[in-house]
Coordinates of C-alpha atoms in Angstrom, one line a residue:
M1 CA 5.0 1.6 21.0
Q2 CA 8.2 -0.4 20.5
I3 CA 9.9 0.5 17.2
V4 CA 13.2 -1.1 16.1
V5 CA 15.3 0.2 13.3
V6 CA 17.4 -2.6 11.8
G7 CA 20.8 -1.6 10.2
G8 CA 21.8 1.8 9.1
D9 CA 23.2 4.7 11.1
S10 CA 22.6 4.5 14.9
A11 CA 23.2 8.3 15.2
Q12 CA 20.5 8.9 12.7
V13 CA 18.1 6.7 14.7
A14 CA 18.9 8.6 17.9
Q15 CA 18.1 11.9 16.1
V16 CA 14.7 10.5 14.9
A17 CA 14.0 9.4 18.4
R18 CA 14.6 12.9 19.7
E19 CA 12.3 14.3 17.0
L20 CA 9.5 11.9 17.9
S21 CA 9.7 13.1 21.5
D22 CA 9.5 16.7 20.3
Y23 CA 6.3 15.8 18.4
G24 CA 4.9 14.4 21.6
M25 CA 5.0 10.7 20.5
E26 CA 5.3 8.3 23.4
W27 CA 7.2 5.8 21.2
R28 CA 10.4 4.0 22.1
L29 CA 12.7 3.9 19.0
R30 CA 15.9 2.0 19.2
H31 CA 18.6 0.7 16.9
A32 CA 19.5 -3.0 16.1
P33 CA 22.7 -3.4 14.2
G34 CA 21.4 -6.5 12.5
P35 CA 18.5 -9.0 12.5
A36 CA 20.1 -11.1 15.2
D37 CA 19.8 -8.1 17.5
V38 CA 16.0 -7.8 17.1
P39 CA 14.0 -9.2 20.1
A40 CA 12.0 -12.3 19.5
P41 CA 8.2 -11.9 18.8
D42 CA 7.4 -13.3 22.3
A43 CA 9.9 -11.2 24.2
P44 CA 8.8 -8.6 26.6
D45 CA 10.3 -5.8 24.5
A46 CA 9.1 -7.4 21.1
P47 CA 8.9 -4.7 18.4
E48 CA 5.5 -3.6 17.2
V49 CA 7.1 -1.8 14.3
L50 CA 10.2 -2.9 12.3
V51 CA 12.1 -0.4 10.1
V52 CA 14.7 -2.0 7.9
S53 CA 17.6 -0.1 6.3
A54 CA 18.2 -0.5 2.6
R55 CA 21.9 -1.0 2.9
E56 CA 22.8 -4.7 3.1
S57 CA 26.4 -3.8 4.0
E58 CA 25.1 -2.2 7.2
G59 CA 22.8 -5.0 8.5
G60 CA 19.7 -4.2 6.4
G61 CA 18.5 -4.9 2.8
L62 CA 15.6 -6.8 1.2
P63 CA 16.9 -10.3 2.3
V64 CA 16.8 -9.1 6.0
L65 CA 13.3 -7.7 5.5
A66 CA 12.1 -11.1 4.1
A67 CA 13.6 -13.0 7.0
L68 CA 12.1 -10.7 9.6
A69 CA 8.7 -10.9 7.8
R70 CA 8.7 -14.7 8.4
R71 CA 9.8 -14.3 12.0
H72 CA 7.6 -11.3 12.9
S73 CA 4.5 -11.9 10.7
G74 CA 2.2 -9.8 12.8
T75 CA 4.5 -6.8 13.1
V76 CA 4.2 -3.6 11.1
R77 CA 7.2 -3.6 8.7
I78 CA 8.7 -0.6 6.9
Q79 CA 11.5 -0.9 4.3
L80 CA 13.7 2.1 3.8
M81 CA 14.9 2.7 0.2
A82 CA 17.1 5.1 -1.6
P83 CA 15.0 7.2 -4.0
D84 CA 17.0 5.9 -7.0
S85 CA 17.3 2.2 -5.9
G86 CA 15.5 0.9 -9.0
H87 CA 13.6 -1.8 -7.0
D88 CA 10.1 -2.8 -8.1
L89 CA 7.7 -1.3 -5.6
L90 CA 5.4 -4.4 -5.7
D91 CA 8.5 -6.5 -5.0
V92 CA 9.5 -4.4 -2.0
L93 CA 5.9 -4.4 -0.7
T94 CA 5.7 -8.2 -0.8
N95 CA 7.2 -8.3 2.7
S96 CA 6.6 -4.8 4.0
H97 CA 3.6 -2.6 4.7
R98 CA 5.2 0.6 3.7
M99 CA 8.3 1.9 1.9
L100 CA 10.0 5.2 3.1
N101 CA 13.0 7.0 1.8
E102 CA 16.3 6.6 3.6
P103 CA 17.5 8.3 5.7
L104 CA 14.4 7.9 8.0
E105 CA 12.4 11.0 8.9
A106 CA 10.3 11.3 12.0
M107 CA 7.2 12.8 10.4
A108 CA 7.2 10.2 7.6
L109 CA 7.5 7.4 10.2
I110 CA 4.5 8.8 12.1
E111 CA 2.3 9.1 9.0
A112 CA 3.2 5.5 7.9
V113 CA 2.6 3.9 11.2
E114 CA -0.7 5.7 11.8
S115 CA -1.9 4.9 8.3
V116 CA -1.2 1.2 8.7
A117 CA -2.8 1.2 12.2
E118 CA -6.0 2.8 10.7
L119 CA -6.2 0.3 7.9
R120 CA -5.8 -2.6 10.4
E121 CA -8.5 -1.1 12.6
L122 CA -10.9 -1.0 9.6
L123 CA -10.2 -4.5 8.4
E124 CA -10.6 -5.9 12.0
D125 CA -13.9 -4.2 12.5
P126 CA -16.4 -6.8 13.9
A127 CA -19.2 -5.4 11.7
L128 CA -17.1 -5.8 8.6
K129 CA -16.2 -9.4 9.5
Q130 CA -19.8 -10.3 10.1
A131 CA -20.8 -8.8 6.7
I132 CA -18.1 -10.8 4.9
E133 CA -19.1 -14.0 6.8
R134 CA -22.7 -13.6 5.4
V135 CA -21.3 -13.6 1.8
G136 CA -20.5 -17.3 2.0
T137 CA -18.2 -18.1 -0.9
L138 CA -15.8 -15.2 -1.7
P139 CA -14.2 -14.6 -5.1
A140 CA -11.0 -16.6 -5.5
A141 CA -7.6 -15.0 -5.4
P142 CA -6.3 -14.2 -8.9
R143 CA -3.9 -17.1 -9.2
Q144 CA -2.8 -16.4 -12.7
Y145 CA -2.0 -12.8 -11.9
L146 CA 0.0 -13.8 -8.8
A147 CA 1.9 -16.4 -10.7
L148 CA 2.7 -13.9 -13.5
T149 CA 3.8 -11.3 -11.0
A150 CA 6.2 -13.7 -9.4
L151 CA 7.6 -14.7 -12.8
L152 CA 8.0 -11.0 -13.9
R153 CA 10.1 -10.5 -10.7
D154 CA 12.5 -13.2 -11.8
P155 CA 15.3 -11.6 -14.0
D156 CA 15.9 -15.0 -15.6
S157 CA 12.4 -15.5 -16.8
T158 CA 11.8 -15.6 -20.6
A159 CA 9.0 -14.4 -22.9
A160 CA 8.2 -18.0 -23.6
Q161 CA 7.7 -18.7 -19.9
I162 CA 5.5 -15.6 -19.5
A163 CA 3.5 -16.6 -22.6
E164 CA 2.9 -20.0 -21.1
V165 CA 1.4 -18.5 -17.9
V166 CA -0.8 -16.2 -20.0
G167 CA -1.9 -19.0 -22.3
Q168 CA -3.3 -21.0 -19.4
D169 CA -6.6 -19.1 -19.7
P170 CA -7.8 -18.9 -23.4
T171 CA -10.0 -15.8 -22.6
V172 CA -7.0 -14.0 -21.1
A173 CA -4.8 -15.1 -24.0
A174 CA -7.4 -13.8 -26.5
R175 CA -7.5 -10.4 -24.8
V176 CA -3.7 -10.1 -24.8
L177 CA -3.6 -10.8 -28.5
R178 CA -6.4 -8.3 -29.2
L179 CA -4.8 -5.6 -27.2
S180 CA -1.3 -6.1 -28.6
N181 CA -2.9 -5.7 -32.1
S182 CA -4.7 -2.5 -31.2
A183 CA -3.7 0.8 -32.8
Y184 CA -2.0 1.9 -29.6
Y185 CA 0.5 -1.1 -29.5
S186 CA 0.7 -2.6 -33.0
G187 CA 2.3 0.0 -35.1
G188 CA 0.6 -1.5 -38.1
R189 CA 2.2 -4.9 -37.8
E190 CA -0.2 -7.8 -36.9
I191 CA 1.0 -10.5 -34.6
S192 CA -0.7 -13.8 -33.8
D193 CA 1.6 -15.5 -31.2
L194 CA 1.5 -14.9 -27.5
R195 CA 5.3 -14.7 -27.1
T196 CA 5.5 -11.7 -29.4
A197 CA 2.3 -10.2 -27.8
V198 CA 3.6 -10.2 -24.3
T199 CA 6.9 -8.6 -25.4
R200 CA 5.0 -5.9 -27.3
L201 CA 2.6 -5.0 -24.4
G202 CA 5.3 -4.8 -21.7
H203 CA 5.2 -6.1 -18.2
N204 CA 2.9 -3.4 -16.6
A205 CA 0.2 -3.5 -19.3
L206 CA 0.3 -7.3 -19.3
R207 CA -0.1 -7.5 -15.6
Q208 CA -3.0 -5.1 -15.5
L209 CA -4.8 -6.9 -18.3
V210 CA -4.4 -10.3 -16.7
L211 CA -5.6 -9.0 -13.4
A212 CA -8.7 -7.4 -14.9
S213 CA -9.5 -10.4 -16.9
E214 CA -9.1 -12.8 -14.0
V215 CA -10.9 -10.8 -11.3
F216 CA -13.8 -9.5 -13.3
S217 CA -14.5 -12.7 -15.1
V218 CA -18.0 -13.8 -14.0
G219 CA -21.4 -12.2 -13.3
P220 CA -23.9 -10.2 -15.4
E221 CA -22.0 -7.0 -14.9
A222 CA -18.4 -8.4 -15.4
D223 CA -17.8 -6.7 -18.7
E224 CA -19.0 -3.3 -17.5
L225 CA -16.9 -3.6 -14.3
R226 CA -13.8 -4.7 -16.2
E227 CA -14.0 -1.9 -18.7
R228 CA -14.6 0.7 -16.0
A229 CA -11.8 -0.8 -13.9
L230 CA -9.3 -0.5 -16.8
R231 CA -10.2 3.2 -17.3
I232 CA -9.8 3.9 -13.6
S233 CA -6.5 2.0 -13.7
Q234 CA -5.2 3.9 -16.7
L235 CA -6.1 7.3 -15.3
A236 CA -4.8 6.6 -11.8
G237 CA -1.4 5.4 -13.2
R238 CA -1.1 8.7 -15.1
L239 CA -1.6 10.8 -12.0
L240 CA 1.6 9.6 -10.3
A241 CA 5.2 9.5 -11.6
G242 CA 7.9 6.9 -11.5
P243 CA 7.4 3.5 -9.8
S244 CA 4.3 4.7 -7.9
A245 CA 2.4 4.9 -11.2
D246 CA 2.3 1.1 -11.5
L247 CA 1.1 0.8 -7.9
A248 CA -1.7 3.3 -8.5
A249 CA -2.7 1.6 -11.7
T250 CA -3.1 -1.8 -9.9
A251 CA -5.0 -0.1 -7.0
G252 CA -7.2 1.7 -9.5
L253 CA -8.0 -1.6 -11.3
L254 CA -9.2 -3.1 -8.0
A255 CA -11.0 0.0 -6.6
E256 CA -14.5 -1.4 -7.3
V257 CA -13.7 -5.1 -6.5
G258 CA -16.1 -5.0 -3.6
L259 CA -18.9 -4.7 -6.1
L260 CA -18.2 -8.4 -7.0
L261 CA -19.6 -9.5 -3.7
P262 CA -23.3 -10.6 -4.1
R263 CA -26.0 -8.3 -3.1
S264 CA -27.9 -11.3 -1.7
A265 CA -25.5 -11.3 1.2
G266 CA -27.5 -8.5 2.8
I267 CA -24.5 -6.0 3.1
D268 CA -25.9 -2.6 3.8
P269 CA -23.7 -0.1 1.7
A270 CA -24.7 2.7 4.1
V271 CA -23.0 0.8 7.0
T272 CA -20.4 -1.3 5.1
P273 CA -19.3 0.5 1.9
Y274 CA -18.1 -1.6 -1.0
S275 CA -14.7 0.0 -0.6
S276 CA -14.3 -1.7 2.8
T277 CA -15.5 -5.1 1.7
G278 CA -13.2 -4.8 -1.3
A279 CA -10.2 -4.0 0.9
Y280 CA -11.0 -6.9 3.1
L281 CA -11.1 -9.2 0.1
L282 CA -7.7 -7.9 -1.1
G283 CA -6.3 -8.4 2.4
L284 CA -7.3 -12.0 2.2
W285 CA -5.6 -12.3 -1.2
G286 CA -2.4 -11.0 0.3
L287 CA -2.0 -7.9 -1.9
P288 CA 0.4 -5.1 -0.8
G289 CA -0.8 -2.7 1.9
P290 CA -0.8 0.5 -0.1
I291 CA -3.1 -1.2 -2.7
V292 CA -5.5 -2.4 0.1
E293 CA -5.4 1.0 1.7
A294 CA -6.2 2.8 -1.6
V295 CA -9.2 0.5 -2.2
A296 CA -10.4 0.9 1.4
F297 CA -10.2 4.7 1.5
H298 CA -10.5 5.9 -2.1
D299 CA -14.0 7.1 -1.4
R300 CA -12.8 8.7 1.9
P301 CA -9.2 9.9 1.1
A302 CA -9.0 12.4 3.9
R303 CA -8.7 9.4 6.3
V304 CA -5.3 8.6 4.9
R305 CA -2.5 10.6 6.5
G306 CA 0.3 12.1 4.5
S307 CA 0.7 13.5 1.0
F308 CA -1.1 12.8 -2.2
W309 CA -0.1 9.3 -3.2
V310 CA -1.8 6.1 -4.3
T311 CA -5.1 6.6 -2.4
G312 CA -5.4 10.1 -3.7
A313 CA -4.7 9.1 -7.3
V314 CA -7.3 6.3 -7.1
H315 CA -9.8 8.7 -5.5
V316 CA -9.5 11.2 -8.3
A317 CA -9.5 8.5 -11.0
A318 CA -12.5 6.6 -9.7
A319 CA -14.5 9.8 -9.1
L320 CA -13.8 11.2 -12.6
V321 CA -14.4 8.0 -14.5
N322 CA -17.7 7.6 -12.6
G323 CA -18.8 11.2 -13.3
R324 CA -18.4 12.4 -9.7
E325 CA -16.6 15.4 -8.3
P326 CA -13.4 14.6 -6.4
D327 CA -13.2 15.8 -2.8
E328 CA -12.3 19.4 -3.1
A329 CA -11.4 19.9 0.5
Y330 CA -9.1 16.9 0.5
L331 CA -7.3 18.0 -2.7
R332 CA -6.8 21.5 -1.3
S333 CA -5.4 20.0 1.9
V334 CA -2.7 18.0 -0.1
G335 CA -2.0 20.9 -2.4
Q336 CA -3.4 19.2 -5.6
Y337 CA -6.6 21.1 -6.3
D338 CA -5.0 23.3 -9.0
R339 CA -4.3 20.2 -11.1
L340 CA -8.0 19.1 -11.3
P341 CA -8.7 20.8 -14.6
R342 CA -5.9 18.9 -16.3
W343 CA -7.0 15.7 -14.7
R344 CA -10.5 16.2 -16.1
E345 CA -9.0 16.5 -19.6
M346 CA -7.0 13.3 -19.0
A347 CA -10.2 11.5 -17.8
A348 CA -12.0 12.6 -21.0
A349 CA -9.1 11.2 -23.1
V350 CA -9.3 7.9 -21.2
A351 CA -13.1 7.7 -21.8

């Protein structure tokens, strides 16, 4: 496997290359000082994995990642970030499949690359593609949510502009007003205009509500799916700290999106579980890799390599909200089993 690290410290890259060899990985890891030094996609030594340093002053940074994403669209892309960078995870994952801490560590790289490879293998499975083709018309991508997400990333956007996007769907607007006037948010003061409502809710809550309203909008079970999705989302977001909480909340909201596909398509859940069809749908929509992965494997979390992260949080949240027991062996393997009693209490509070 050809791996190119763009920017950063060449000595650190050489150290990671030696560690990969010690782990028995037959991967070729090399350093490129800047994006101009990365081989072209059609070159004999074209990279299969790109790892981009966070430091713009040393040939890396988010702009470099975005340019490489356009040039190497089929390549696995990993963005290195400082733990206290302050960047929005969804923003970073727009152009990358994974985000790892800088400096790069060999084991973290192995886990990230193998997880992406397993997800790709699942989504490219011929049986899954045939099952999706039988569905016919697939649910449309959540355009309002995607437009809102792009707007929220813009530091110059205003509450009026955000309210305008929310107001494009009267049903969504009504739900935003209703939630902003609930006991949790209102503080006893009633509001009736969207601009104040979106400010009161905050970006994360607003994004989740719009996504739930837009995705689970039609069908006889839409209300039930939406309410359950919001509970899974709320609980999953509480199981992780920091920026990862928002990522887990979004993945939790979409954990059961595969149930939207019509049963008339003849998809056998014993062969093609709803988690796989849901992940395939999210991949078509262009959602970030960790969200797609969490939806794909939340019912089989042991297939995801690495520590307890988004997939683990969604697994626990979906199981508890649906009255099932989480995978005990998995939780023990990632050192989280002792937290299960507390999580049960949190699930009861969400219900």
